[in-house]
Amino acid sequence: MDDRVKLDPWFVHDRLIVGLLTDLEKAAVEHSLGPANSPLAAVYKSTALSDAVAKYVVTRKVPSGAREYVAGTLHKGQLVWFDQKFHFKGVAAAHGKGLTRGAFLHTKLDVDESVRVHGEFNPQRVTSGSSLVQLKGHQQQFVFAHVSDIDEGGIEIRPILLGHMIRPDGIFDEYVCNRVSVHPSRIDQFKDVKFAVPGASPKDLEPLRAVPEEQVKRWFAEILHEPVVPKDWGGEQFDLWTDKMTIDGENQVAAIQFKGPAKFSRMTIKTLGANGDQIDRLAQTDADLLVVQHCHEITAPVSNMLRAVVSQPGRQRRYMIIDGYKTLAILRHYGYLP
């Protein structure tokens, strides 16, 4: 993982984690444990194990379960991670009774809500009293797990670690999941654009129906003062590459995917290729900011897929969504559309 990113664990399955490690990695964990009789022994242990998982996810390039599912490559026995909201049930009750079963988690996969992700874990392996609060109700969690089964009922997982992926930032830690999305209003070139349009509806997007994708791309290049506008060709990684976009005066290297009115409708993951492969191609670039623009509305699964891509441990980046409403606001602000 990026050396400034760690995992704050609420549940760790030490036996499963140790079973994944090499002898050298096991020795590093043992070196970090500290005195066995220390009152902080449990803290040292959970920290050492979560650090080992963080390193493992990065060095083995463990993929996002959501991304693997969309690509059609998710399989039984695979190690994956999810970073989204999960529903937790029975954790505190089972823990209080000393039970080793009875703690459950489940969610709808955020890139395809028809798919249920679910599993059970040992509540006696929680790391602290705070875990019983964090693993209760509906909570955002980083879940590192084995895929136990895939069937019509969804994806069954066996959790290995539950926690938060964090980025230390001075005194305060920041959840990675809260910092990966960039609203267009944060871009210096768009800071004076009036994005808020109360009561907007799809019929307000009609002016974009007749504007070709190539024209929108050229207008955005002019706004950003980007002189190089590549021609479209099959298999391209991006439609526009620029380092002229800035946030608070700091240049961002951005890869932008434009989608025009060939299909004037809401963007779904399939709009970006059968398996969302155009998002994967964006992700294969070295851009720090991945941008998807569309002439119409953009559905939540597209945003969630981008979030999964840019949250890859060890290569955290950011993404931005520019839907039809924001596109109209930008183009009208600069006088390209009435």
mmCIF file of C-alpha atoms in Angstrom:
data_model
loop_
_atom_site.group_PDB
_atom_site.id
_atom_site.type_symbol
_atom_site.label_atom_id
_atom_site.label_comp_id
_atom_site.label_asym_id
_atom_site.label_seq_id
_atom_site.Cartn_x
_atom_site.Cartn_y
_atom_site.Cartn_z
ATOM 1 C CA MET A 1 0.000 0.000 0.000
ATOM 2 C CA ASP A 2 1.067 3.595 -0.513
ATOM 3 C CA ASP A 3 3.490 4.172 2.397
ATOM 4 C CA ARG A 4 1.131 6.822 3.747
ATOM 5 C CA VAL A 5 -1.883 4.503 3.756
ATOM 6 C CA LYS A 6 -2.746 2.025 6.488
ATOM 7 C CA LEU A 7 -5.608 -0.155 7.633
ATOM 8 C CA ASP A 8 -7.415 0.645 10.875
ATOM 9 C CA PRO A 9 -8.719 -2.842 11.828
ATOM 10 C CA TRP A 10 -11.952 -3.764 13.628
ATOM 11 C CA PHE A 11 -11.702 -7.505 12.954
ATOM 12 C CA VAL A 12 -8.653 -9.605 12.101
ATOM 13 C CA HIS A 13 -8.507 -13.338 11.493
ATOM 14 C CA ASP A 14 -4.929 -13.894 12.605
ATOM 15 C CA ARG A 15 -4.690 -17.539 11.516
ATOM 16 C CA LEU A 16 -5.867 -16.801 7.977
ATOM 17 C CA ILE A 17 -3.580 -13.782 7.707
ATOM 18 C CA VAL A 18 -0.507 -15.674 8.913
ATOM 19 C CA GLY A 19 -1.334 -18.463 6.468
ATOM 20 C CA LEU A 20 -0.932 -16.004 3.591
ATOM 21 C CA LEU A 21 2.500 -14.746 4.598
ATOM 22 C CA THR A 22 5.997 -15.855 3.683
ATOM 23 C CA ASP A 23 8.450 -16.798 6.442
ATOM 24 C CA LEU A 24 10.104 -13.389 6.101
ATOM 25 C CA GLU A 25 6.751 -11.599 6.408
ATOM 26 C CA LYS A 26 5.851 -13.711 9.450
ATOM 27 C CA ALA A 27 9.160 -12.745 11.070
ATOM 28 C CA ALA A 28 8.371 -9.057 10.452
ATOM 29 C CA VAL A 29 5.024 -9.472 12.197
ATOM 30 C CA GLU A 30 6.631 -11.220 15.171
ATOM 31 C CA HIS A 31 9.224 -8.438 15.411
ATOM 32 C CA SER A 32 6.403 -5.884 15.715
ATOM 33 C CA LEU A 33 4.476 -7.640 18.472
ATOM 34 C CA GLY A 34 6.316 -6.257 21.488
ATOM 35 C CA PRO A 35 6.369 -7.876 24.962
ATOM 36 C CA ALA A 36 3.721 -10.574 25.416
ATOM 37 C CA ASN A 37 2.909 -9.294 28.901
ATOM 38 C CA SER A 38 2.410 -5.693 27.778
ATOM 39 C CA PRO A 39 -1.068 -4.215 28.363
ATOM 40 C CA LEU A 40 -0.876 -3.102 24.729
ATOM 41 C CA ALA A 41 -0.071 -6.591 23.400
ATOM 42 C CA ALA A 42 -3.465 -6.926 21.677
ATOM 43 C CA VAL A 43 -3.032 -3.516 20.018
ATOM 44 C CA TYR A 44 0.464 -4.405 18.819
ATOM 45 C CA LYS A 45 -0.857 -7.671 17.396
ATOM 46 C CA SER A 46 -3.788 -6.182 15.479
ATOM 47 C CA THR A 47 -1.590 -3.366 14.170
ATOM 48 C CA ALA A 48 1.153 -5.746 13.022
ATOM 49 C CA LEU A 49 -1.362 -8.014 11.294
ATOM 50 C CA SER A 50 -3.224 -5.156 9.605
ATOM 51 C CA ASP A 51 0.092 -3.725 8.366
ATOM 52 C CA ALA A 52 0.940 -7.151 6.969
ATOM 53 C CA VAL A 53 -2.413 -7.269 5.160
ATOM 54 C CA ALA A 54 -1.858 -3.765 3.778
ATOM 55 C CA LYS A 55 1.504 -4.792 2.387
ATOM 56 C CA TYR A 56 0.090 -8.070 1.068
ATOM 57 C CA VAL A 57 -2.751 -6.380 -0.811
ATOM 58 C CA VAL A 58 -0.262 -4.070 -2.510
ATOM 59 C CA THR A 59 2.569 -6.459 -3.317
ATOM 60 C CA ARG A 60 0.211 -9.184 -4.602
ATOM 61 C CA LYS A 61 -1.992 -6.614 -6.321
ATOM 62 C CA VAL A 62 -5.138 -8.045 -4.771
ATOM 63 C CA PRO A 63 -8.019 -6.739 -6.915
ATOM 64 C CA SER A 64 -11.288 -5.086 -6.051
ATOM 65 C CA GLY A 65 -14.097 -7.610 -5.868
ATOM 66 C CA ALA A 66 -16.413 -5.138 -7.582
ATOM 67 C CA ARG A 67 -14.015 -4.656 -10.469
ATOM 68 C CA GLU A 68 -13.486 -8.410 -10.846
ATOM 69 C CA TYR A 69 -17.229 -9.027 -10.883
ATOM 70 C CA VAL A 70 -17.849 -6.479 -13.641
ATOM 71 C CA ALA A 71 -14.961 -7.916 -15.671
ATOM 72 C CA GLY A 72 -16.430 -11.418 -15.304
ATOM 73 C CA THR A 73 -13.238 -12.755 -13.713
ATOM 74 C CA LEU A 74 -14.366 -13.163 -10.089
ATOM 75 C CA HIS A 75 -14.018 -16.807 -8.991
ATOM 76 C CA LYS A 76 -14.336 -19.052 -5.972
ATOM 77 C CA GLY A 77 -11.244 -19.105 -3.762
ATOM 78 C CA GLN A 78 -10.057 -15.685 -4.926
ATOM 79 C CA LEU A 79 -8.721 -13.053 -2.540
ATOM 80 C CA VAL A 80 -10.401 -9.697 -3.075
ATOM 81 C CA TRP A 81 -11.312 -6.513 -1.266
ATOM 82 C CA PHE A 82 -14.419 -4.364 -1.128
ATOM 83 C CA ASP A 83 -14.671 -0.805 0.163
ATOM 84 C CA GLN A 84 -18.321 0.167 0.483
ATOM 85 C CA LYS A 85 -21.174 0.237 2.977
ATOM 86 C CA PHE A 86 -22.124 -3.079 4.562
ATOM 87 C CA HIS A 87 -24.980 -4.068 6.882
ATOM 88 C CA PHE A 88 -23.778 -5.778 10.072
ATOM 89 C CA LYS A 89 -25.960 -7.952 12.290
ATOM 90 C CA GLY A 90 -25.492 -9.826 15.551
ATOM 91 C CA VAL A 91 -21.883 -8.854 16.225
ATOM 92 C CA ALA A 92 -22.242 -7.352 19.704
ATOM 93 C CA ALA A 93 -24.781 -9.937 20.882
ATOM 94 C CA ALA A 94 -22.690 -12.909 19.744
ATOM 95 C CA HIS A 95 -19.543 -11.327 21.150
ATOM 96 C CA GLY A 96 -21.190 -10.746 24.527
ATOM 97 C CA LYS A 97 -22.281 -14.384 24.720
ATOM 98 C CA GLY A 98 -18.804 -15.641 23.866
ATOM 99 C CA LEU A 99 -20.032 -17.232 20.639
ATOM 100 C CA THR A 100 -17.673 -17.876 17.745
ATOM 101 C CA ARG A 101 -20.463 -17.599 15.185
ATOM 102 C CA GLY A 102 -23.490 -15.385 14.688
ATOM 103 C CA ALA A 103 -21.829 -12.223 13.296
ATOM 104 C CA PHE A 104 -23.026 -11.437 9.789
ATOM 105 C CA LEU A 105 -22.417 -8.847 7.076
ATOM 106 C CA HIS A 106 -24.160 -8.278 3.780
ATOM 107 C CA THR A 107 -24.631 -5.636 1.109
ATOM 108 C CA LYS A 108 -25.736 -5.074 -2.457
ATOM 109 C CA LEU A 109 -22.700 -4.819 -4.709
ATOM 110 C CA ASP A 110 -22.435 -1.114 -5.446
ATOM 111 C CA VAL A 111 -21.608 -1.671 -9.127
ATOM 112 C CA ASP A 112 -24.585 -4.029 -9.596
ATOM 113 C CA GLU A 113 -27.315 -3.898 -6.980
ATOM 114 C CA SER A 114 -28.815 -7.167 -8.207
ATOM 115 C CA VAL A 115 -25.827 -8.968 -6.651
ATOM 116 C CA ARG A 116 -25.744 -9.670 -2.908
ATOM 117 C CA VAL A 117 -22.405 -9.949 -1.085
ATOM 118 C CA HIS A 118 -22.670 -11.740 2.247
ATOM 119 C CA GLY A 119 -20.667 -13.608 4.864
ATOM 120 C CA GLU A 120 -20.223 -14.627 8.476
ATOM 121 C CA PHE A 121 -17.285 -14.061 10.836
ATOM 122 C CA ASN A 122 -16.109 -14.898 14.354
ATOM 123 C CA PRO A 123 -17.087 -12.018 16.691
ATOM 124 C CA GLN A 124 -14.412 -13.058 19.189
ATOM 125 C CA ARG A 125 -11.780 -11.841 16.750
ATOM 126 C CA VAL A 126 -12.793 -8.176 16.927
ATOM 127 C CA THR A 127 -9.907 -5.929 17.930
ATOM 128 C CA SER A 128 -11.505 -3.680 20.547
ATOM 129 C CA GLY A 129 -14.706 -2.398 22.123
ATOM 130 C CA SER A 130 -14.882 0.206 19.363
ATOM 131 C CA SER A 131 -15.228 -2.628 16.873
ATOM 132 C CA LEU A 132 -18.689 -3.401 18.230
ATOM 133 C CA VAL A 133 -19.746 0.132 17.299
ATOM 134 C CA GLN A 134 -18.048 0.112 13.911
ATOM 135 C CA LEU A 135 -19.466 -3.306 12.996
ATOM 136 C CA LYS A 136 -23.066 -2.386 13.723
ATOM 137 C CA GLY A 137 -25.844 -1.266 11.420
ATOM 138 C CA HIS A 138 -24.925 0.234 8.048
ATOM 139 C CA GLN A 139 -21.237 1.165 7.913
ATOM 140 C CA GLN A 140 -18.568 1.919 5.320
ATOM 141 C CA GLN A 141 -15.844 -0.715 5.677
ATOM 142 C CA PHE A 142 -12.792 -2.043 3.884
ATOM 143 C CA VAL A 143 -13.313 -5.814 3.639
ATOM 144 C CA PHE A 144 -10.443 -8.144 2.739
ATOM 145 C CA ALA A 145 -11.814 -11.627 2.136
ATOM 146 C CA HIS A 146 -11.795 -14.994 0.416
ATOM 147 C CA VAL A 147 -14.572 -15.633 -2.085
ATOM 148 C CA SER A 148 -16.239 -18.737 -0.625
ATOM 149 C CA ASP A 149 -18.885 -19.219 -3.288
ATOM 150 C CA ILE A 150 -20.612 -17.561 -6.227
ATOM 151 C CA ASP A 151 -24.130 -18.607 -7.145
ATOM 152 C CA GLU A 152 -27.566 -17.240 -7.909
ATOM 153 C CA GLY A 153 -27.743 -15.998 -4.319
ATOM 154 C CA GLY A 154 -24.775 -13.729 -4.906
ATOM 155 C CA ILE A 155 -21.199 -13.708 -3.629
ATOM 156 C CA GLU A 156 -20.392 -15.429 -0.341
ATOM 157 C CA ILE A 157 -17.202 -14.237 1.340
ATOM 158 C CA ARG A 158 -15.098 -15.231 4.353
ATOM 159 C CA PRO A 159 -13.741 -12.042 5.925
ATOM 160 C CA ILE A 160 -10.063 -11.949 6.822
ATOM 161 C CA LEU A 161 -9.900 -8.298 7.878
ATOM 162 C CA LEU A 162 -12.560 -5.637 8.395
ATOM 163 C CA GLY A 163 -11.555 -2.033 8.922
ATOM 164 C CA HIS A 164 -10.989 1.356 7.370
ATOM 165 C CA MET A 165 -8.368 2.258 4.807
ATOM 166 C CA ILE A 166 -6.821 5.482 6.081
ATOM 167 C CA ARG A 167 -4.252 8.012 4.978
ATOM 168 C CA PRO A 168 -2.293 9.590 7.853
ATOM 169 C CA ASP A 169 -2.359 13.361 7.426
ATOM 170 C CA GLY A 170 -0.555 15.206 10.187
ATOM 171 C CA ILE A 171 -2.508 14.879 13.434
ATOM 172 C CA PHE A 172 -5.671 13.500 11.869
ATOM 173 C CA ASP A 173 -6.237 10.361 9.845
ATOM 174 C CA GLU A 174 -8.445 10.581 6.773
ATOM 175 C CA TYR A 175 -10.529 7.776 5.330
ATOM 176 C CA VAL A 176 -9.384 7.095 1.771
ATOM 177 C CA CYS A 177 -12.996 6.442 0.699
ATOM 178 C CA ASN A 178 -13.858 10.066 1.591
ATOM 179 C CA ARG A 179 -11.161 11.726 -0.494
ATOM 180 C CA VAL A 180 -11.204 10.042 -3.888
ATOM 181 C CA SER A 181 -14.093 11.927 -5.513
ATOM 182 C CA VAL A 182 -13.534 15.417 -6.945
ATOM 183 C CA HIS A 183 -16.516 17.640 -7.735
ATOM 184 C CA PRO A 184 -16.014 19.779 -10.869
ATOM 185 C CA SER A 185 -16.457 22.929 -8.779
ATOM 186 C CA ARG A 186 -13.060 22.174 -7.199
ATOM 187 C CA ILE A 187 -11.340 22.585 -10.574
ATOM 188 C CA ASP A 188 -9.951 26.118 -10.891
ATOM 189 C CA GLN A 189 -11.104 26.418 -14.498
ATOM 190 C CA PHE A 190 -14.680 25.637 -13.376
ATOM 191 C CA LYS A 191 -14.744 27.537 -10.063
ATOM 192 C CA ASP A 192 -17.064 30.292 -11.360
ATOM 193 C CA VAL A 193 -19.480 27.904 -13.069
ATOM 194 C CA LYS A 194 -22.966 27.777 -11.544
ATOM 195 C CA PHE A 195 -23.545 24.047 -11.231
ATOM 196 C CA ALA A 196 -26.637 24.130 -9.019
ATOM 197 C CA VAL A 197 -29.810 24.041 -11.131
ATOM 198 C CA PRO A 198 -32.868 23.431 -8.925
ATOM 199 C CA GLY A 199 -35.515 21.254 -10.539
ATOM 200 C CA ALA A 200 -33.336 20.113 -13.448
ATOM 201 C CA SER A 201 -34.635 17.088 -15.378
ATOM 202 C CA PRO A 202 -33.498 14.979 -18.365
ATOM 203 C CA LYS A 203 -35.455 17.205 -20.769
ATOM 204 C CA ASP A 204 -33.074 20.041 -19.856
ATOM 205 C CA LEU A 205 -30.282 18.012 -21.474
ATOM 206 C CA GLU A 206 -31.827 18.202 -24.956
ATOM 207 C CA PRO A 207 -29.379 20.917 -26.160
ATOM 208 C CA LEU A 208 -26.606 18.292 -25.924
ATOM 209 C CA ARG A 209 -28.388 15.792 -28.166
ATOM 210 C CA ALA A 210 -27.131 17.548 -31.293
ATOM 211 C CA VAL A 211 -23.577 18.244 -30.071
ATOM 212 C CA PRO A 212 -21.061 15.615 -31.274
ATOM 213 C CA GLU A 213 -18.645 14.086 -28.791
ATOM 214 C CA GLU A 214 -15.685 15.389 -30.800
ATOM 215 C CA GLN A 215 -16.962 18.968 -30.474
ATOM 216 C CA VAL A 216 -17.381 18.690 -26.704
ATOM 217 C CA LYS A 217 -13.852 17.317 -26.460
ATOM 218 C CA ARG A 218 -12.443 20.261 -28.418
ATOM 219 C CA TRP A 219 -14.360 22.786 -26.316
ATOM 220 C CA PHE A 220 -13.036 21.250 -23.100
ATOM 221 C CA ALA A 221 -9.507 21.305 -24.550
ATOM 222 C CA GLU A 222 -9.919 25.029 -25.286
ATOM 223 C CA ILE A 223 -11.194 25.704 -21.773
ATOM 224 C CA LEU A 224 -8.194 23.899 -20.305
ATOM 225 C CA HIS A 225 -5.777 25.464 -22.839
ATOM 226 C CA GLU A 226 -4.737 21.977 -23.894
ATOM 227 C CA PRO A 227 -3.249 22.208 -27.417
ATOM 228 C CA VAL A 228 -3.077 18.477 -28.133
ATOM 229 C CA VAL A 229 -6.430 16.926 -29.064
ATOM 230 C CA PRO A 230 -5.931 13.315 -30.195
ATOM 231 C CA LYS A 231 -8.131 11.738 -32.843
ATOM 232 C CA ASP A 232 -10.461 8.917 -31.813
ATOM 233 C CA TRP A 233 -9.404 5.372 -32.605
ATOM 234 C CA GLY A 234 -10.462 1.924 -31.403
ATOM 235 C CA GLY A 235 -8.823 0.750 -28.197
ATOM 236 C CA GLU A 236 -7.712 4.175 -27.015
ATOM 237 C CA GLN A 237 -7.000 4.573 -23.298
ATOM 238 C CA PHE A 238 -8.478 8.073 -23.105
ATOM 239 C CA ASP A 239 -10.019 10.793 -25.265
ATOM 240 C CA LEU A 240 -8.037 13.674 -23.806
ATOM 241 C CA TRP A 241 -4.828 13.770 -21.771
ATOM 242 C CA THR A 242 -3.931 16.978 -20.010
ATOM 243 C CA ASP A 243 -1.834 18.404 -17.222
ATOM 244 C CA LYS A 244 -3.475 21.825 -17.538
ATOM 245 C CA MET A 245 -6.358 21.133 -15.149
ATOM 246 C CA THR A 246 -5.654 22.635 -11.715
ATOM 247 C CA ILE A 247 -7.007 22.377 -8.170
ATOM 248 C CA ASP A 248 -6.041 25.274 -5.905
ATOM 249 C CA GLY A 249 -3.351 26.169 -8.438
ATOM 250 C CA GLU A 250 -1.832 22.698 -8.442
ATOM 251 C CA ASN A 251 -1.670 20.964 -11.818
ATOM 252 C CA GLN A 252 -3.420 17.611 -12.143
ATOM 253 C CA VAL A 253 -2.503 14.982 -14.699
ATOM 254 C CA ALA A 254 -5.918 13.941 -15.983
ATOM 255 C CA ALA A 255 -7.168 11.273 -18.388
ATOM 256 C CA ILE A 256 -10.638 12.147 -19.692
ATOM 257 C CA GLN A 257 -13.199 9.854 -21.308
ATOM 258 C CA PHE A 258 -15.913 11.658 -23.298
ATOM 259 C CA LYS A 259 -19.250 10.098 -24.219
ATOM 260 C CA GLY A 260 -21.459 11.846 -26.760
ATOM 261 C CA PRO A 261 -25.065 11.520 -27.895
ATOM 262 C CA ALA A 262 -24.716 8.384 -30.056
ATOM 263 C CA LYS A 263 -26.798 6.825 -27.277
ATOM 264 C CA PHE A 264 -28.588 9.786 -25.750
ATOM 265 C CA SER A 265 -29.534 8.121 -22.478
ATOM 266 C CA ARG A 266 -28.282 7.503 -18.945
ATOM 267 C CA MET A 267 -24.772 6.137 -18.748
ATOM 268 C CA THR A 268 -24.447 2.670 -17.238
ATOM 269 C CA ILE A 269 -21.324 0.537 -16.889
ATOM 270 C CA LYS A 270 -22.239 -1.164 -20.181
ATOM 271 C CA THR A 271 -22.100 2.239 -21.899
ATOM 272 C CA LEU A 272 -18.370 2.060 -21.205
ATOM 273 C CA GLY A 273 -17.898 -1.339 -22.826
ATOM 274 C CA ALA A 274 -19.444 -4.747 -22.149
ATOM 275 C CA ASN A 275 -17.440 -5.130 -18.932
ATOM 276 C CA GLY A 276 -16.711 -1.478 -18.269
ATOM 277 C CA ASP A 277 -13.416 -1.955 -20.089
ATOM 278 C CA GLN A 278 -13.127 1.737 -20.947
ATOM 279 C CA ILE A 279 -12.817 2.467 -17.221
ATOM 280 C CA ASP A 280 -10.118 -0.198 -17.018
ATOM 281 C CA ARG A 281 -8.251 1.464 -19.877
ATOM 282 C CA LEU A 282 -8.414 4.812 -18.062
ATOM 283 C CA ALA A 283 -7.063 3.078 -14.972
ATOM 284 C CA GLN A 284 -4.104 1.698 -16.935
ATOM 285 C CA THR A 285 -2.798 5.219 -17.507
ATOM 286 C CA ASP A 286 -0.518 7.090 -15.127
ATOM 287 C CA ALA A 287 -3.101 9.847 -14.631
ATOM 288 C CA ASP A 288 -3.711 11.097 -11.109
ATOM 289 C CA LEU A 289 -7.286 12.115 -11.949
ATOM 290 C CA LEU A 290 -9.643 9.912 -13.967
ATOM 291 C CA VAL A 291 -12.535 11.823 -15.535
ATOM 292 C CA VAL A 292 -15.692 10.518 -17.189
ATOM 293 C CA GLN A 293 -17.900 12.997 -19.079
ATOM 294 C CA HIS A 294 -21.286 12.259 -20.599
ATOM 295 C CA CYS A 295 -24.022 14.199 -22.367
ATOM 296 C CA HIS A 296 -26.745 12.677 -20.178
ATOM 297 C CA GLU A 297 -27.145 11.396 -16.623
ATOM 298 C CA ILE A 298 -24.544 9.043 -15.144
ATOM 299 C CA THR A 299 -25.742 6.210 -12.932
ATOM 300 C CA ALA A 300 -24.343 5.444 -9.470
ATOM 301 C CA PRO A 301 -22.709 2.124 -10.492
ATOM 302 C CA VAL A 302 -20.427 4.032 -12.891
ATOM 303 C CA SER A 303 -19.311 6.324 -10.082
ATOM 304 C CA ASN A 304 -18.883 3.327 -7.768
ATOM 305 C CA MET A 305 -16.800 1.510 -10.363
ATOM 306 C CA LEU A 306 -14.521 4.538 -10.722
ATOM 307 C CA ARG A 307 -14.211 4.745 -6.940
ATOM 308 C CA ALA A 308 -13.166 1.088 -6.782
ATOM 309 C CA VAL A 309 -10.568 1.645 -9.513
ATOM 310 C CA VAL A 310 -8.979 4.715 -7.937
ATOM 311 C CA SER A 311 -9.045 3.211 -4.431
ATOM 312 C CA GLN A 312 -6.705 0.363 -5.394
ATOM 313 C CA PRO A 313 -4.341 0.012 -2.409
ATOM 314 C CA GLY A 314 -0.885 1.257 -3.269
ATOM 315 C CA ARG A 315 -2.147 3.357 -6.175
ATOM 316 C CA GLN A 316 -4.757 5.684 -4.728
ATOM 317 C CA ARG A 317 -5.913 8.317 -7.167
ATOM 318 C CA ARG A 318 -9.011 10.467 -7.646
ATOM 319 C CA TYR A 319 -11.896 10.551 -10.057
ATOM 320 C CA MET A 320 -14.408 13.096 -11.347
ATOM 321 C CA ILE A 321 -17.852 12.709 -12.900
ATOM 322 C CA ILE A 322 -19.084 15.350 -15.363
ATOM 323 C CA ASP A 323 -22.624 14.432 -16.301
ATOM 324 C CA GLY A 324 -24.867 16.227 -18.801
ATOM 325 C CA TYR A 325 -26.050 18.809 -16.282
ATOM 326 C CA LYS A 326 -22.500 19.764 -15.328
ATOM 327 C CA THR A 327 -21.433 19.683 -18.988
ATOM 328 C CA LEU A 328 -24.199 22.129 -19.884
ATOM 329 C CA ALA A 329 -23.260 24.430 -17.015
ATOM 330 C CA ILE A 330 -19.600 24.484 -18.083
ATOM 331 C CA LEU A 331 -20.287 25.009 -21.794
ATOM 332 C CA ARG A 332 -22.851 27.746 -21.132
ATOM 333 C CA HIS A 333 -20.506 29.511 -18.729
ATOM 334 C CA TYR A 334 -17.863 29.679 -21.455
ATOM 335 C CA GLY A 335 -20.362 30.732 -24.134
ATOM 336 C CA TYR A 336 -20.255 27.608 -26.276
ATOM 337 C CA LEU A 337 -23.968 26.970 -25.807
ATOM 338 C CA PRO A 338 -26.833 29.460 -25.279
#
